[in-house]
XYZ file of N, CA and C in Angstrom:
474
model
N -21.400 -13.834 5.179
C -20.660 -12.600 5.354
C -19.384 -12.909 6.140
N -18.274 -12.443 5.630
C -16.969 -12.644 6.273
C -16.420 -11.311 6.761
N -15.594 -11.379 7.801
C -14.899 -10.197 8.289
C -13.431 -10.539 8.520
N -12.583 -9.595 8.229
C -11.150 -9.739 8.475
C -10.659 -8.464 9.162
N -9.623 -8.618 9.987
C -9.114 -7.522 10.797
C -7.593 -7.569 10.773
N -6.946 -6.408 10.671
C -5.484 -6.380 10.593
C -4.976 -5.030 11.099
N -3.790 -5.046 11.714
C -3.106 -3.810 12.112
C -1.912 -3.610 11.192
N -1.855 -2.463 10.588
C -0.754 -2.101 9.704
C 0.122 -1.100 10.450
N 1.369 -1.465 10.700
C 2.301 -0.581 11.393
C 3.057 0.248 10.352
N 3.128 1.543 10.601
C 3.787 2.452 9.664
C 4.827 3.268 10.422
N 6.059 3.181 9.976
C 7.150 3.984 10.532
C 7.292 5.225 9.659
N 7.077 6.396 10.240
C 7.214 7.621 9.455
C 8.588 8.227 9.708
N 8.985 9.093 8.814
C 10.255 9.803 8.984
C 10.015 11.267 9.337
N 8.799 11.582 9.733
C 8.427 12.952 10.047
C 7.302 13.393 9.135
N 7.001 14.662 9.159
C 5.861 15.218 8.427
C 5.907 14.851 6.950
N 4.759 14.415 6.430
C 4.640 14.095 5.022
C 3.650 12.972 4.781
N 3.478 12.627 3.518
C 2.561 11.569 3.115
C 3.337 10.282 2.853
N 2.786 9.169 3.345
C 3.411 7.860 3.217
C 2.430 6.932 2.523
N 2.819 6.446 1.356
C 1.944 5.631 0.521
C 1.727 4.245 1.135
N 0.484 3.914 1.397
C 0.112 2.620 1.969
C -0.547 1.707 0.947
N -0.761 2.198 -0.255
C -1.586 1.503 -1.243
C -1.137 0.070 -1.478
N 0.132 -0.154 -1.717
C 0.627 -1.498 -2.013
C 0.421 -2.461 -0.863
N 0.731 -2.020 0.335
C 0.567 -2.887 1.512
C -0.898 -3.219 1.757
N -1.772 -2.224 1.599
C -3.204 -2.458 1.803
C -3.748 -3.355 0.693
N -3.325 -3.115 -0.545
C -3.771 -3.929 -1.677
C -3.373 -5.397 -1.495
N -2.136 -5.621 -1.070
C -1.659 -6.996 -0.875
C -2.461 -7.711 0.214
N -2.652 -7.044 1.359
C -3.419 -7.672 2.437
C -4.856 -7.944 2.008
N -5.481 -6.973 1.379
C -6.877 -7.123 0.948
C -7.020 -8.284 -0.023
N -6.107 -8.398 -0.964
C -6.167 -9.467 -1.958
C -5.998 -10.851 -1.388
N -5.400 -10.960 -0.214
C -5.168 -12.261 0.419
C -6.305 -12.704 1.342
N -7.362 -11.929 1.463
C -8.376 -12.195 2.477
C -9.557 -13.042 2.019
N -9.663 -13.346 0.729
C -10.746 -14.198 0.258
C -12.102 -13.518 0.233
N -12.118 -12.204 0.156
C -13.380 -11.461 0.074
C -13.463 -10.820 -1.300
N -14.503 -11.203 -2.044
C -14.655 -10.723 -3.414
C -15.367 -9.393 -3.508
N -16.434 -9.226 -2.751
C -17.223 -8.000 -2.761
C -17.416 -7.545 -1.322
N -17.066 -6.312 -1.048
C -17.217 -5.851 0.325
C -16.797 -4.416 0.501
N -16.451 -4.100 1.744
C -16.056 -2.748 2.103
C -14.869 -2.819 3.059
N -13.838 -2.077 2.727
C -12.647 -1.975 3.564
C -12.688 -0.648 4.304
N -12.553 -0.708 5.610
C -12.442 0.499 6.429
C -11.016 0.568 6.962
N -10.398 1.731 6.829
C -9.076 1.993 7.391
C -9.258 3.033 8.488
N -8.669 2.784 9.652
C -8.825 3.657 10.812
C -7.456 4.015 11.369
N -7.178 5.295 11.501
C -5.918 5.780 12.068
C -6.120 5.987 13.564
N -5.323 5.298 14.379
C -5.488 5.334 15.831
C -4.710 6.482 16.492
N -4.620 7.606 15.806
C -3.814 8.713 16.320
C -4.531 10.047 16.105
N -4.199 11.035 16.930
C -4.823 12.348 16.817
C -3.909 13.382 16.157
N -2.742 12.945 15.723
C -1.826 13.877 15.055
C -1.335 13.308 13.722
N -2.125 12.408 13.157
C -1.885 11.865 11.816
C -3.255 11.580 11.209
N -3.300 11.414 9.902
C -4.588 11.175 9.260
C -4.399 10.290 8.029
N -5.505 10.003 7.371
C -5.512 9.176 6.167
C -6.105 9.975 5.013
N -5.548 9.781 3.827
C -6.052 10.466 2.642
C -6.064 9.524 1.449
N -7.028 9.723 0.571
C -6.950 9.195 -0.784
C -6.505 10.391 -1.610
N -5.367 10.246 -2.282
C -4.781 11.380 -2.981
C -4.102 10.910 -4.257
N -3.775 11.844 -5.125
C -3.094 11.516 -6.378
C -1.768 10.818 -6.092
N -1.481 9.779 -6.896
C -0.262 9.009 -6.686
C 0.752 9.173 -7.818
N 0.509 10.105 -8.732
C 1.404 10.241 -9.882
C 2.395 11.400 -9.732
N 1.907 12.558 -9.383
C 2.773 13.735 -9.331
C 3.140 14.092 -7.893
N 4.437 14.107 -7.566
C 4.856 14.520 -6.221
C 4.543 15.989 -5.939
N 4.282 16.763 -7.000
C 3.919 18.173 -6.808
C 2.612 18.310 -6.044
N 1.699 17.343 -6.200
C 0.433 17.390 -5.466
C 0.705 17.353 -3.970
N 1.561 16.448 -3.545
C 1.886 16.338 -2.120
C 2.592 17.594 -1.613
N 3.505 18.138 -2.410
C 4.220 19.356 -2.009
C 3.253 20.528 -1.893
N 2.325 20.648 -2.836
C 1.345 21.732 -2.786
C 0.390 21.570 -1.610
N -0.009 20.334 -1.323
C -0.881 20.080 -0.184
C -0.184 20.476 1.118
N 1.062 20.084 1.269
C 1.810 20.437 2.479
C 2.004 21.944 2.579
N 2.314 22.610 1.473
C 2.498 24.067 1.492
C 1.200 24.770 1.887
N 0.075 24.280 1.388
C -1.223 24.857 1.736
C -1.501 24.715 3.226
N -1.317 23.503 3.764
C -1.580 23.284 5.184
C -0.602 24.061 6.068
N 0.623 24.249 5.606
C 1.595 25.037 6.375
C 1.141 26.493 6.483
N 0.516 27.016 5.411
C -0.019 28.386 5.469
C -1.285 28.443 6.323
N -2.129 27.430 6.182
C -3.407 27.404 6.898
C -3.225 27.155 8.390
N -2.326 26.215 8.736
C -2.100 25.817 10.129
C -0.592 25.820 10.387
N -0.028 27.002 10.615
C 1.427 27.053 10.839
C 1.806 26.449 12.187
N 3.039 25.954 12.251
C 3.543 25.476 13.531
C 3.534 26.630 14.524
N 3.488 26.267 15.800
C 3.314 27.267 16.847
C 4.581 27.970 17.247
N 4.370 29.094 17.800
C 5.421 29.807 18.507
C 4.800 30.159 19.854
N 5.559 30.641 20.760
C 5.050 30.930 22.104
C 3.802 31.809 21.997
N 2.722 31.322 22.604
C 1.478 32.085 22.634
C 0.509 31.828 21.496
N 0.946 31.163 20.436
C 0.026 30.924 19.318
C -1.073 29.936 19.706
N -0.691 28.838 20.377
C -1.656 27.815 20.782
C -1.526 27.592 22.290
N -2.649 27.334 22.929
C -2.613 27.032 24.369
C -1.990 25.661 24.617
N -2.313 24.684 23.786
C -1.759 23.331 23.938
C -0.376 23.310 23.282
N 0.662 23.375 24.091
C 2.024 23.443 23.543
C 2.994 22.565 24.310
N 2.472 21.666 25.179
C 3.350 20.853 26.016
C 4.251 19.916 25.212
N 3.800 19.465 24.051
C 4.571 18.485 23.278
C 5.337 19.111 22.119
N 5.461 20.402 22.101
C 6.247 21.063 21.071
C 5.412 21.924 20.144
N 6.090 22.731 19.332
C 5.394 23.696 18.475
C 4.626 23.065 17.310
N 4.857 21.775 17.032
C 4.141 21.117 15.939
C 2.948 20.282 16.416
N 2.765 20.174 17.738
C 1.737 19.260 18.253
C 0.319 19.762 18.007
N -0.004 20.958 18.454
C -1.364 21.460 18.244
C -1.675 21.623 16.759
N -0.756 22.124 15.945
C -1.033 22.158 14.512
C -1.305 20.764 13.935
N -0.619 19.738 14.458
C -0.867 18.371 13.991
C -2.287 17.938 14.317
N -2.775 18.296 15.506
C -4.155 17.967 15.872
C -5.148 18.686 14.962
N -4.888 19.948 14.654
C -5.781 20.708 13.771
C -5.770 20.113 12.366
N -4.584 19.772 11.857
C -4.487 19.167 10.522
C -5.263 17.851 10.463
N -5.155 17.042 11.526
C -5.898 15.777 11.557
C -7.402 16.036 11.575
N -7.825 17.080 12.290
C -9.246 17.418 12.338
C -9.754 17.900 10.979
N -8.897 18.529 10.196
C -9.293 19.045 8.886
C -9.248 17.985 7.781
N -8.560 16.901 8.035
C -8.462 15.838 7.032
C -9.348 14.680 7.489
N -8.857 13.454 7.511
C -9.684 12.304 7.866
C -8.891 11.325 8.710
N -9.553 10.688 9.650
C -8.894 9.640 10.408
C -9.394 8.256 10.008
N -10.330 8.208 9.071
C -10.760 6.906 8.541
C -11.168 7.050 7.079
N -11.064 5.932 6.383
C -11.455 5.857 4.978
C -12.301 4.609 4.769
N -13.175 4.656 3.786
C -13.923 3.482 3.346
C -13.650 3.287 1.864
N -13.255 2.068 1.501
C -12.927 1.764 0.108
C -13.716 0.531 -0.312
N -14.519 0.625 -1.375
C -15.244 -0.554 -1.851
C -14.290 -1.616 -2.390
N -14.710 -2.868 -2.255
C -13.955 -4.005 -2.778
C -14.818 -4.686 -3.828
N -14.238 -4.896 -4.996
C -14.938 -5.567 -6.091
C -13.980 -6.577 -6.720
N -14.445 -7.788 -6.896
C -13.589 -8.858 -7.430
C -12.290 -8.997 -6.642
N -12.369 -8.808 -5.331
C -11.214 -8.989 -4.459
C -10.212 -7.851 -4.464
N -10.531 -6.741 -5.143
C -9.587 -5.630 -5.242
C -10.241 -4.317 -4.836
N -9.416 -3.405 -4.322
C -9.914 -2.081 -3.974
C -10.351 -1.351 -5.236
N -11.452 -0.648 -5.149
C -11.949 0.139 -6.279
C -11.397 1.560 -6.125
N -10.195 1.745 -6.646
C -9.546 3.052 -6.639
C -9.444 3.563 -8.061
N -9.449 4.877 -8.213
C -9.269 5.476 -9.529
C -7.834 5.306 -10.004
N -7.630 5.554 -11.272
C -6.317 5.371 -11.895
C -5.203 6.091 -11.148
N -5.444 7.299 -10.692
C -4.400 8.104 -10.072
C -4.564 8.213 -8.564
N -5.348 7.319 -7.967
C -5.581 7.392 -6.532
C -4.689 6.429 -5.758
N -4.190 6.913 -4.631
C -3.438 6.092 -3.700
C -3.930 6.376 -2.291
N -3.659 5.454 -1.381
C -4.028 5.606 0.025
C -2.774 6.022 0.790
N -2.886 7.094 1.547
C -1.736 7.659 2.248
C -2.011 7.866 3.735
N -1.004 7.602 4.529
C -0.962 8.092 5.899
C -0.326 9.475 5.811
N -0.957 10.445 6.429
C -0.406 11.801 6.454
C 0.096 12.071 7.872
N 1.397 12.035 8.024
C 2.036 12.319 9.316
C 2.102 13.834 9.461
N 1.523 14.338 10.557
C 1.492 15.781 10.774
C 2.561 16.262 11.759
N 3.239 15.347 12.437
C 4.304 15.733 13.363
C 5.631 15.810 12.605
N 6.534 16.615 13.102
C 7.838 16.807 12.459
C 8.760 15.619 12.721
N 8.717 15.059 13.910
C 9.591 13.939 14.270
C 9.019 12.615 13.763
N 9.863 11.618 13.553
C 9.381 10.286 13.162
C 8.469 9.691 14.233
N 7.499 8.914 13.786
C 6.575 8.226 14.688
C 6.260 6.841 14.143
N 5.811 5.982 15.027
C 5.286 4.668 14.647
C 3.768 4.782 14.738
N 3.092 4.555 13.619
C 1.641 4.709 13.558
C 0.979 3.353 13.358
N -0.245 3.234 13.861
C -1.026 2.001 13.771
C -2.293 2.302 12.982
N -2.435 1.623 11.863
C -3.627 1.761 11.032
C -4.387 0.439 11.115
N -5.652 0.503 11.484
C -6.485 -0.684 11.616
C -7.248 -0.871 10.309
N -7.174 -2.094 9.780
C -7.915 -2.450 8.564
C -9.032 -3.406 8.958
N -10.245 -3.106 8.535
C -11.395 -3.974 8.781
C -12.088 -4.191 7.448
N -12.116 -5.446 7.019
C -12.697 -5.815 5.736
C -13.906 -6.700 5.992
N -15.020 -6.333 5.383
C -16.246 -7.114 5.534
C -16.844 -7.323 4.143
N -17.347 -8.537 3.903
C -17.956 -8.788 2.605
C -18.238 -10.250 2.367
N -18.547 -10.543 1.126
C -18.860 -11.903 0.710
C -17.587 -12.601 0.272
N -17.482 -13.867 0.651
C -16.271 -14.616 0.370
C -16.225 -15.188 -1.029
N -15.064 -15.120 -1.615
C -14.711 -15.785 -2.867
C -13.237 -16.110 -2.758
N -12.724 -16.971 -3.608
C -11.282 -17.224 -3.558
C -10.501 -15.927 -3.754
N -9.373 -15.802 -3.078
C -8.531 -14.624 -3.276
C -8.049 -14.606 -4.714
N -7.711 -13.446 -5.198
C -7.245 -13.340 -6.578
C -5.998 -14.202 -6.797
N -5.098 -14.282 -5.805
C -3.907 -15.123 -5.942
C -4.303 -16.596 -5.959
N -5.201 -16.976 -5.074
C -5.655 -18.356 -5.019
C -6.421 -18.728 -6.287
N -7.236 -17.797 -6.779
C -8.009 -18.051 -7.992
C -7.078 -18.228 -9.192
N -6.031 -17.394 -9.266
C -5.071 -17.507 -10.374
C -4.341 -18.838 -10.319
N -3.935 -19.264 -9.133
C -3.236 -20.540 -8.976
C -4.148 -21.714 -9.345
N -5.410 -21.624 -8.918
C -6.383 -22.673 -9.221
C -6.630 -22.753 -10.727
N -6.760 -21.586 -11.372
C -6.986 -21.545 -12.811
C -5.797 -22.118 -13.568
N -4.571 -21.764 -13.137
C -3.359 -22.281 -13.774
C -3.274 -23.796 -13.603
N -3.620 -24.308 -12.427
C -3.564 -25.752 -12.162
C -4.589 -26.491 -13.029
N -5.741 -25.880 -13.233
C -6.788 -26.509 -14.043
C -6.394 -26.589 -15.516
N -5.567 -25.670 -15.967
C -5.149 -25.643 -17.374
C -3.947 -26.538 -17.639
N -3.277 -27.010 -16.590
C -2.115 -27.862 -16.742
C -2.563 -29.295 -16.981
N -2.081 -29.962 -18.077
C -2.516 -31.354 -18.358
C -1.991 -32.355 -17.355
């Protein structure tokens, strides 16, 4: 059984969804684990992680519009916790309603995601932030897909 650990730094530009799929896929593929489980952990209380559709931007716009109606930003008196601005307590509520960690199966060295699924950091604050996502991969070792492809190509060369 092998384990790998990594911190993924994400610079956000404010509220919205930020696609992490490519960065996570690249790191996972380089770890030499063929079958296992990837856990992603968001180390923040005002951001979250989602597996969401990656094809239509309307999905993200509708999700944000829904959460804006469900958990509007604060005005004086709406929330007791208001020291960090009118978007802070709503960001905490949004994070509580979504997820701060994900588990993704790994098969043949790749994440098992559906055709239209992507992994997103959901920034709930209005201002830009630097977020830290912890990746923990555990599983059985096999050559990485890149290493396996290189080895296969070398074996076929006379």
